[in-house]
XYZ file of C-alpha atoms in Angstrom:
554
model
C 186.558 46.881 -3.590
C 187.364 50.510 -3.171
C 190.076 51.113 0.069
C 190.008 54.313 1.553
C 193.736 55.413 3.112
C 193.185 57.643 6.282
C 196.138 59.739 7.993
C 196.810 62.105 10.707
C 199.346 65.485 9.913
C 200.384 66.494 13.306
C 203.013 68.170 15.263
C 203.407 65.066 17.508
C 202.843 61.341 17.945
C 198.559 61.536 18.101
C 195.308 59.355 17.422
C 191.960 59.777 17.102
C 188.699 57.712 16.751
C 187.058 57.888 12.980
C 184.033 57.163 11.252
C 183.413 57.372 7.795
C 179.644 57.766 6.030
C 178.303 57.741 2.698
C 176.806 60.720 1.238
C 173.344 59.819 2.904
C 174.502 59.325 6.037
C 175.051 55.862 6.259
C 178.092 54.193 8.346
C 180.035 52.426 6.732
C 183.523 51.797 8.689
C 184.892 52.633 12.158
C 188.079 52.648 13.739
C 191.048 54.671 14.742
C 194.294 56.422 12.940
C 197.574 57.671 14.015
C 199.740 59.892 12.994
C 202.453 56.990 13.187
C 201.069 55.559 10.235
C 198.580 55.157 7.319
C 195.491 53.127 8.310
C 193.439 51.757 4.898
C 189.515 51.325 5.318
C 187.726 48.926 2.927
C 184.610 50.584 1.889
C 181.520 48.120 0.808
C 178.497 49.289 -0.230
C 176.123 46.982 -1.272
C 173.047 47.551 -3.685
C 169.235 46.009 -3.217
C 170.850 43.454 -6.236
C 173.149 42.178 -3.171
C 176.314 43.693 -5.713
C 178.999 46.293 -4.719
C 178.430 49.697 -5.787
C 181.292 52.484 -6.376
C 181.179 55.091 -3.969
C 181.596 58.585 -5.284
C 182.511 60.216 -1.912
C 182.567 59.901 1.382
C 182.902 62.132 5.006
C 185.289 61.119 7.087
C 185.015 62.161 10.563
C 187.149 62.224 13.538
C 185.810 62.882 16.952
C 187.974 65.220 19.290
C 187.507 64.795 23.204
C 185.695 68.072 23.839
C 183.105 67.118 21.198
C 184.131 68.466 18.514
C 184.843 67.103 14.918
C 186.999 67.676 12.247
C 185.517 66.877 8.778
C 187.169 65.958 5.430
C 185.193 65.033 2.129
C 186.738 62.645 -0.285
C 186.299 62.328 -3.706
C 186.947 58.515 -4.495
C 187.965 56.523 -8.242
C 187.638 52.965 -8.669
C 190.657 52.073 -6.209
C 189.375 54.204 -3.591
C 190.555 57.634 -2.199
C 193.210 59.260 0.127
C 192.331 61.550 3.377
C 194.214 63.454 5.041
C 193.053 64.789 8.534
C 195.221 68.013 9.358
C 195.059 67.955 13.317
C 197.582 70.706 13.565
C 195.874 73.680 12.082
C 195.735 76.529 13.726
C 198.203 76.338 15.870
C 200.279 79.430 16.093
C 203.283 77.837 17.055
C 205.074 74.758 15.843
C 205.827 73.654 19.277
C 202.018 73.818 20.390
C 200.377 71.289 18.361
C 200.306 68.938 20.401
C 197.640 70.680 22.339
C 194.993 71.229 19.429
C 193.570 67.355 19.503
C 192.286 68.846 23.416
C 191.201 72.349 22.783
C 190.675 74.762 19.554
C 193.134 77.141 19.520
C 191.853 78.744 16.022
C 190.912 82.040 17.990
C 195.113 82.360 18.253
C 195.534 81.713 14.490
C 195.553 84.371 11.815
C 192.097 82.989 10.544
C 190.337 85.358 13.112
C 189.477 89.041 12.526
C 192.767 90.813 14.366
C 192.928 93.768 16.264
C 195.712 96.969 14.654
C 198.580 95.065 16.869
C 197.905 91.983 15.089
C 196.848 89.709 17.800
C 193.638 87.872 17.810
C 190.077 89.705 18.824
C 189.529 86.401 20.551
C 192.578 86.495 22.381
C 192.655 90.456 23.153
C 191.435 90.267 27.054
C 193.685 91.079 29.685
C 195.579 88.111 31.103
C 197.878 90.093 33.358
C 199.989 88.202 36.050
C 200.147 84.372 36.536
C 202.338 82.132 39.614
C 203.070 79.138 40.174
C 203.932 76.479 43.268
C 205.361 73.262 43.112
C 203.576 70.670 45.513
C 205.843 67.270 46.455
C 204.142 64.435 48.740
C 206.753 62.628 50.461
C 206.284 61.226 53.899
C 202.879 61.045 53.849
C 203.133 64.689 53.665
C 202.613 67.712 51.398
C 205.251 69.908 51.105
C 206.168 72.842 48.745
C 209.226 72.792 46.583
C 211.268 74.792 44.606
C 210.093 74.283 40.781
C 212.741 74.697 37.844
C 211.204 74.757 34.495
C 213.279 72.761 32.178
C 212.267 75.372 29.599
C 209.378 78.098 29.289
C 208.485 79.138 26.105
C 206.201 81.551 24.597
C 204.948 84.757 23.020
C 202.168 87.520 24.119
C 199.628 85.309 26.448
C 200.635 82.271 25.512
C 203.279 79.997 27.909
C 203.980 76.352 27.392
C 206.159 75.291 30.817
C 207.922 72.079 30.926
C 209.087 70.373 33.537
C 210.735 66.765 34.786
C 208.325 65.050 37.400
C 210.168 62.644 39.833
C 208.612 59.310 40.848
C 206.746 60.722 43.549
C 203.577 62.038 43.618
C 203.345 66.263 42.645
C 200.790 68.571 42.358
C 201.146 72.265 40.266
C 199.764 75.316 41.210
C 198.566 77.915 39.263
C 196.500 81.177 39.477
C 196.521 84.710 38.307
C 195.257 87.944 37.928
C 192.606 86.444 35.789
C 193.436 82.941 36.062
C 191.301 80.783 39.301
C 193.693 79.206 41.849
C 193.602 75.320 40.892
C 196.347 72.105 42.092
C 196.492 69.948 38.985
C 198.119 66.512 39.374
C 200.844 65.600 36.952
C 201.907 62.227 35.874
C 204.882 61.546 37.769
C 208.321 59.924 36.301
C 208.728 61.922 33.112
C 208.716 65.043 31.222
C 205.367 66.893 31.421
C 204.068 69.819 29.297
C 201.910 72.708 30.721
C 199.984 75.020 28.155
C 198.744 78.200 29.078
C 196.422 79.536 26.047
C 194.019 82.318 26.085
C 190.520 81.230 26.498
C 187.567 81.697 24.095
C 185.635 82.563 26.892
C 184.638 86.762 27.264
C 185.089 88.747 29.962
C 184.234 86.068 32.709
C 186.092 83.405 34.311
C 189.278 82.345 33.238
C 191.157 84.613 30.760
C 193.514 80.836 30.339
C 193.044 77.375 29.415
C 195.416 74.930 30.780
C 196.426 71.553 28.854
C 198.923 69.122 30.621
C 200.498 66.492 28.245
C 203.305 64.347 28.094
C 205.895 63.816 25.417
C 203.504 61.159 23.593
C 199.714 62.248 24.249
C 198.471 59.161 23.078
C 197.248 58.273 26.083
C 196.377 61.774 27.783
C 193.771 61.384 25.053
C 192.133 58.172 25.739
C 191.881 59.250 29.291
C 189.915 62.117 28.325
C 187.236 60.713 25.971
C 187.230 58.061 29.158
C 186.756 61.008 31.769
C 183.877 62.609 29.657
C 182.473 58.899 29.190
C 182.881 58.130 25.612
C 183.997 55.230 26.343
C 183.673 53.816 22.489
C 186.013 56.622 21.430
C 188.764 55.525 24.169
C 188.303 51.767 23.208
C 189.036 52.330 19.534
C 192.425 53.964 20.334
C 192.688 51.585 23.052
C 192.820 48.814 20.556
C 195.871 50.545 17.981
C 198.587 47.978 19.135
C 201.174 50.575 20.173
C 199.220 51.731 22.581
C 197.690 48.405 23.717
C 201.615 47.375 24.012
C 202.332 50.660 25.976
C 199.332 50.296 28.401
C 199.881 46.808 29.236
C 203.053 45.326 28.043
C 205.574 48.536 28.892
C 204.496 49.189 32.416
C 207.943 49.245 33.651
C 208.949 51.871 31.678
C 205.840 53.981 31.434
C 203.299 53.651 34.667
C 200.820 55.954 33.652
C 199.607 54.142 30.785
C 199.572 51.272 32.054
C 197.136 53.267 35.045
C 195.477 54.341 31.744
C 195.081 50.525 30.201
C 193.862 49.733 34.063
C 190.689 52.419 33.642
C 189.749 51.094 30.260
C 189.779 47.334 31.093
C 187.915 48.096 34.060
C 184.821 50.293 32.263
C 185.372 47.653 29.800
C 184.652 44.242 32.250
C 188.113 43.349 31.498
C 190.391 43.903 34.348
C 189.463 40.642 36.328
C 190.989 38.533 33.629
C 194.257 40.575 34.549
C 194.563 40.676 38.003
C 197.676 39.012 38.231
C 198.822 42.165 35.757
C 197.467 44.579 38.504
C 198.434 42.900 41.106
C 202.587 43.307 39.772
C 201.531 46.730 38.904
C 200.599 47.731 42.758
C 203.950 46.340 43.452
C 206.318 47.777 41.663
C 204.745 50.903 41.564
C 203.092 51.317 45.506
C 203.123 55.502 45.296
C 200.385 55.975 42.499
C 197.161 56.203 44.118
C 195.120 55.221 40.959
C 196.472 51.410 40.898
C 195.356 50.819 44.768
C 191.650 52.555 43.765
C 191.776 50.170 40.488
C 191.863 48.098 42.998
C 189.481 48.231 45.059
C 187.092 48.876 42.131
C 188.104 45.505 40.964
C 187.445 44.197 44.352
C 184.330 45.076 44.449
C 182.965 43.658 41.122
C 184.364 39.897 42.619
C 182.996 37.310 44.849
C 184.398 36.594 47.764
C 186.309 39.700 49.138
C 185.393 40.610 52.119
C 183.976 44.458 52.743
C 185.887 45.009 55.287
C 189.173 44.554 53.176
C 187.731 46.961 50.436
C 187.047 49.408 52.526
C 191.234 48.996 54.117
C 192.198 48.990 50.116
C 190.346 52.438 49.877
C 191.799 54.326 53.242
C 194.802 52.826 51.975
C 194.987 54.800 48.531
C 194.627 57.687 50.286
C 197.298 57.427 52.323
C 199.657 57.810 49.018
C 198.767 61.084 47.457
C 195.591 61.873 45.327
C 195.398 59.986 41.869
C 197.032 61.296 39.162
C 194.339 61.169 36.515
C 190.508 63.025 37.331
C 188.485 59.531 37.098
C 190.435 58.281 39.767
C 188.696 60.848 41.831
C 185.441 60.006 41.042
C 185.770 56.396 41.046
C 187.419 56.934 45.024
C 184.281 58.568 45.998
C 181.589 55.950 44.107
C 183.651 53.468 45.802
C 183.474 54.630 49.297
C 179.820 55.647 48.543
C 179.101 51.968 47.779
C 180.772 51.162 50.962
C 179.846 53.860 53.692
C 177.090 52.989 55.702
C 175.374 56.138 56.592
C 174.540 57.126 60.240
C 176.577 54.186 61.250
C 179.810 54.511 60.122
C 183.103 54.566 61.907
C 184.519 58.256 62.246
C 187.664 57.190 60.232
C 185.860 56.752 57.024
C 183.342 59.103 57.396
C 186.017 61.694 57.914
C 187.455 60.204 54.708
C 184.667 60.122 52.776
C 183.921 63.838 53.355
C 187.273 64.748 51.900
C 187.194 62.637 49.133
C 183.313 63.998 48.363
C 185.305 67.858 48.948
C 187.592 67.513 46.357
C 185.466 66.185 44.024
C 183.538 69.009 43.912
C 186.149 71.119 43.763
C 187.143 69.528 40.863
C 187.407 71.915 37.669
C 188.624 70.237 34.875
C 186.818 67.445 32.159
C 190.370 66.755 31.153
C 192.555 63.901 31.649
C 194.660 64.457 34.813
C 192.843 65.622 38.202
C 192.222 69.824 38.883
C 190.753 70.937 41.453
C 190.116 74.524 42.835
C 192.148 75.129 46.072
C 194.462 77.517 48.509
C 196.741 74.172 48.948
C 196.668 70.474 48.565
C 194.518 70.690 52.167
C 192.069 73.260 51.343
C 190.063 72.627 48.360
C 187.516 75.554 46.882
C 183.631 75.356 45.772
C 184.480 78.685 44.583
C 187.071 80.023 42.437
C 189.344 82.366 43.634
C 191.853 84.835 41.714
C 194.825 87.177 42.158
C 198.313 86.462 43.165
C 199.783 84.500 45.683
C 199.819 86.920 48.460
C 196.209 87.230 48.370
C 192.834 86.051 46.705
C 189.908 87.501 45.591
C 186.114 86.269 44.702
C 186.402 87.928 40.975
C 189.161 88.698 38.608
C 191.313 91.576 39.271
C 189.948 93.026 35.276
C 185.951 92.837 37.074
C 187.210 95.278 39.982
C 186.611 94.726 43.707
C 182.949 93.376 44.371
C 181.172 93.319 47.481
C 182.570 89.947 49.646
C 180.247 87.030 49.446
C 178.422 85.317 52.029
C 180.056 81.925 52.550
C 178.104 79.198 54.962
C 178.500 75.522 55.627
C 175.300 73.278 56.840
C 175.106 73.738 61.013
C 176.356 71.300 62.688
C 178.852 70.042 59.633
C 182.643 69.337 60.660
C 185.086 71.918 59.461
C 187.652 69.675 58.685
C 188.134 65.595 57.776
C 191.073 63.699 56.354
C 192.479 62.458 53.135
C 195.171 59.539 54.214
C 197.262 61.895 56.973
C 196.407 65.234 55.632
C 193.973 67.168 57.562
C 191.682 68.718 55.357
C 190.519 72.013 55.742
C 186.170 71.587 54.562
C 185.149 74.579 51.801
C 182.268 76.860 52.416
C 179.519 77.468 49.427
C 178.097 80.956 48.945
C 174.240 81.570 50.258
C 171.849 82.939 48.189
C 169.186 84.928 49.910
C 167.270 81.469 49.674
C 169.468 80.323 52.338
C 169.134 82.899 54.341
C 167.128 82.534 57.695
C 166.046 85.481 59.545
C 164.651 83.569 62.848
C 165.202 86.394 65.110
C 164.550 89.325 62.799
C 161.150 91.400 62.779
C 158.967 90.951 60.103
C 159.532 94.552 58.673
C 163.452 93.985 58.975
C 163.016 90.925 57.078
C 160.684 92.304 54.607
C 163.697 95.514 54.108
C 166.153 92.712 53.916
C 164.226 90.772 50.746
C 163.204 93.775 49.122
C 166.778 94.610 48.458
C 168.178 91.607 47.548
C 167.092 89.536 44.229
C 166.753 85.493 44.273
C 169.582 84.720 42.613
C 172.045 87.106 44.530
C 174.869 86.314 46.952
C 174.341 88.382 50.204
C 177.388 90.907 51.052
C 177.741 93.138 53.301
C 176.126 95.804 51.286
C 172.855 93.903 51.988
C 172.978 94.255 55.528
C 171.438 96.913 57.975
C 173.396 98.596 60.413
C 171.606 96.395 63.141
C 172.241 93.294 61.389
C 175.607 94.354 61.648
C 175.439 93.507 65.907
C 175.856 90.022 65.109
C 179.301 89.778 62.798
C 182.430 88.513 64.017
C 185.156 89.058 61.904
C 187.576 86.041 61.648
C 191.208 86.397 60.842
C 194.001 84.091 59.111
C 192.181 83.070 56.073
C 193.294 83.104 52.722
C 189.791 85.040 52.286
C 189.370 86.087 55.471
C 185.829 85.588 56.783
C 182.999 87.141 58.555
C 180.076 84.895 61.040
C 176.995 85.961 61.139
C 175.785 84.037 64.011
C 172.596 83.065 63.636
C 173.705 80.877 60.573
C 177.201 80.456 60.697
C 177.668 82.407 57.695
C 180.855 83.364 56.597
C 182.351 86.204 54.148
C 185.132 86.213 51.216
C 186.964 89.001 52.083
C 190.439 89.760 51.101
C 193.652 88.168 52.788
C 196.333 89.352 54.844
C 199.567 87.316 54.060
C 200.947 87.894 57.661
C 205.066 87.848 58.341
C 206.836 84.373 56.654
C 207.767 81.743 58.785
C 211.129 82.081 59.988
C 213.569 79.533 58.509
C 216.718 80.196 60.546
C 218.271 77.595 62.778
C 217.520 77.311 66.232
C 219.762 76.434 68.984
C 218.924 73.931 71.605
C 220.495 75.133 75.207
C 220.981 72.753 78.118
C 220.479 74.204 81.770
C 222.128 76.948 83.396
C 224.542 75.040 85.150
C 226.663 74.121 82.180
C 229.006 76.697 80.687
C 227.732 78.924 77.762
C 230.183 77.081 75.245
C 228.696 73.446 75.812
C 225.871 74.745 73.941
C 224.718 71.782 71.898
C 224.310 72.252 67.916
C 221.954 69.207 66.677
C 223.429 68.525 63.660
C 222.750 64.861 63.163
C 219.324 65.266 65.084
C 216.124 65.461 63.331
C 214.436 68.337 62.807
C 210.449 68.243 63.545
C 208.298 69.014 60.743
C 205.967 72.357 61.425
C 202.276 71.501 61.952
C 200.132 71.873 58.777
C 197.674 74.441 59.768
C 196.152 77.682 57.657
C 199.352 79.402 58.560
C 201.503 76.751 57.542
C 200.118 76.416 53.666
C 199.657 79.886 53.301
C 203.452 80.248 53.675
C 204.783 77.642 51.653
C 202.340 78.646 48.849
C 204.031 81.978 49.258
C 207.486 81.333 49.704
C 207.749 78.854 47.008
C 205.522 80.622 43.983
C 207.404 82.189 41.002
C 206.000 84.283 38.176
C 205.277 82.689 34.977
C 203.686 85.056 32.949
C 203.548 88.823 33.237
C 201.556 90.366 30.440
C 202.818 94.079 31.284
C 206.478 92.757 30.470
């Protein structure tokens, strides 16, 4: 019998899924290989005379998460062949392999046609400024924090940040010149990776891709096949023993994959048989939101648990943070979807719902860990914004200013609802001229109106007649300041006024006038109250807490 021996070449501990076909496309073995080790395939093929036959050659395929494949052909003796599956390549730096299993970075490599300064064609379009803001729940509270990058590394558009996550829940903001505000979760406990890498993409949208890994993306990539639902691909790597041990035997020493093991036994009908694994997991480890929506999920697959108590198990992940990884998202909201009950359901899990349904589709990322576009952890986007901290725009600053957009929410619809204590500020979507209602307009005004504007385009102001203009109201304090037309609400993305920082100083407390000036009292030992979350309130912690990361003019 012929044996095949498969490996991985890679900058970092990795694994994929494989498959491996004859010549005329038949499958012949399955399975998964890691770069720790060689994995050997016995190869059987059968003739109509029920005897082995040789195999000349085979293709051996390995599947990456964003669909993708990387292909070897292998010529193969009587013993059987070697292959040798080069993950790595293209990578322009050593150090950034690890992010190639999750995104092609071959437009960075010097196997693209290159501009006279030697860089990339691909990877030629402005990038220009990028920030970032730390995010630290604590309290039941969302607060921004100082970040120190343990190191930053890089050359011309290219960053890889690293930083040490404590055992709390954190969220990392980024945004740019030409980079869409998002809050991505990371995994908390550890060291974390962030790679900024110019984007394939043209002139529109993001000029950067963002990967987040840990140390050992083993499990960053079964998450990801599981988030894009190839669930085959994350059970074969599921079922390599170090990373079966890691998910469920090592959960004291790495949470997150055992969170990871607790997705894959659940979309695998597994989970029940290890509740009592779950159960330990929720407490030693009560801060990570995905373990209390595991399980509820759980809950509701079993007999005999009441819907009342599922429906306490889901307000009660909320009130720890959002999950780390994107699925837990998504399986929050099918959850609560199973559970609401429509036009009579208690305000406190409606309002829930409605938050959990915001960020959701806010979300912007098919990767492993949750992104979602926002302004802060409380006000999630429908619409990507861009530009630098102080103040955001509805287009990259390389597309020049455009005309603001129409923004409306559905009449009648609650501007804000909760997620656990967090008041959560509801997004707006653009209106087409579909949307549009012109109830109280002539029929020649209307008929002016339509004639300038095509179906598919978002109403600004430049659309609107100087009567029209009678009914705007323009409303201050927003990160994109907006402007109400009346008759809908509509509203307008404009640009932002960052407004004077909140002062920090001390402040003393004085008793009455009848004691002496020097019996002042200083509260040292006293509490100080926290400052109510409001617009204002995010808008200057995102502020006074962002550093640069990236400057393409330096």
């Amino acid at each position: 019998m012929q044996r095949l021996r498969v490996s991985i070449t890679a900058g970092t501990a990795l694994a994929l899924p494989i498959e491996i076909y004859t010549p005329k496309g038949s499958l012949i073995a399955r399975g998964a290989v890691s770069s720790r080790d060689t994995k050997v395939f016995e190869l059987s093929m059968r003739g109509k005379d029920q005897t082995d036959r040789l195999l000349e050659r085979v293709y051996v395929f390995a599947k990456l998460p964003r669909g993708t494949t990387i292909q070897e052909v292998v010529e193969l003796g009587a013993e059987g062949g070697d292959a040798v599956l080069n993950i790595a390549k293209g990578s322009p730096y050593e150090w950034l392999e690890w992010v190639t299993p999750f995104r092609s970075l071959r437009h960075l490599s010097g196997e693209q046609p290159h501009d006279p300064v030697g860089l990339s064609l691909s990877a030629s379009r402005r990038i220009g400024k990028v920030w970032a803001t730390l995010w630290e729940f604590q309290e039941r509270r969302w607060e921004a924090r100082n970040v120190r990058f343990e190191s930053l590394q890089g050359g011309r558009g290219i960053r890889q940040l690293t930083i040490d996550v404590p055992h709390r829940p954190h969220l990392l903001q980024l945004g740019g010149e030409e980079l869409a505000w998002r809050l991505i979760s990371l995994p908390p406990g550890e060291q974390v990776n962030i790679a900024l890498t110019p984007s394939r993409q043209g002139g529109r949208g993001d000029a950067l891709d963002i990967t987040v890994g840990r140390q050992h993306p083993e499990n960053e990539l079964v998450m990801t096949y599981l988030s894009q639902g190839n669930l085959p691909e994350a059970s074969r790597l599921a079922e390599l023993k170090y990373i079966a041990d890691s998910m469920l035997y090592e959960k004291f020493n790495d949470p997150i994959s055992a969170v990871a093991g607790g997705y894959i036994l659940l979309k695998t009908n597994q989970l029940e048989r290890r509740e009592n694994w779950l159960r330990n997991l929720e407490l030693h480890f009560p801060h990570i939101a995905d373990v209390k929506i595991l399980k509820a999920a759980l809950a509701r697959e079993q007999d005999g648990v009441s819907e009342k108590d599922i429906r306490k198990m889901l307000l009660e992940a909320m009130e720890v943070g959002f999950p780390t990884f994107s699925l837990g998202m998504t399986l929050l909201l099918d959850s609560m979807a199973a559970m609401h009950r429509g036009e009579a359901e208690k305000p406190q899990f409606h309002r829930a719902y409605l938050a959990v349904q915001a960020y959701v589709r806010a979300m912007c990322s098919n990767d492993a860990y949750l992104a979602f576009y926002g302004k802060s952890p409380a006000e999630p986007l429908w619409s990507p914004i861009y530009g630098m901290e102080k103040a955001g725009a509805a287009t990259p600053v390389s597309q020049g200013s455009s005309p603001p957009v129409f923004m409306r929410r559905p009449k009648g619809a609650p501007r804000s609802a909760r997620y656990g204590a967090t008041s959560v500020t509801l997004p707006l979507a653009p209106a087409s001229r579909k949307m549009f209602e012109f109830t109280h307009e002539p029929h020649e005004t209307r008929q002016a109106l339509q004639g300038r504007i095509t179906t598919d385009h978002w109403l600004s102001l430049q659309d609107l007649t100087q009567s029209e203009w009678k009914n705007v109201k323009v409303i201050k304090n927003k990160t994109i300041p907006s402007v109400e037309i009346q008759e809908l609400p509509n509203y307008l993305a404009m640009q932002e006024d960052a407004g004077p920082a909140m002062s920090s100083a001390p402040r003393k407390l004085k008793l009455h006038s009848s004691l002496r000036p020097e019996e002042t009292i200083e509260p040292a030992s006293a509490p100080k109250p926290k400052p109510s979350q409001n617009a204002k309130y995010w808008q200057n912690e995102r502020i006074t807490h962002s550093i640069s990361v990236m400057d393409e003019d330096e």
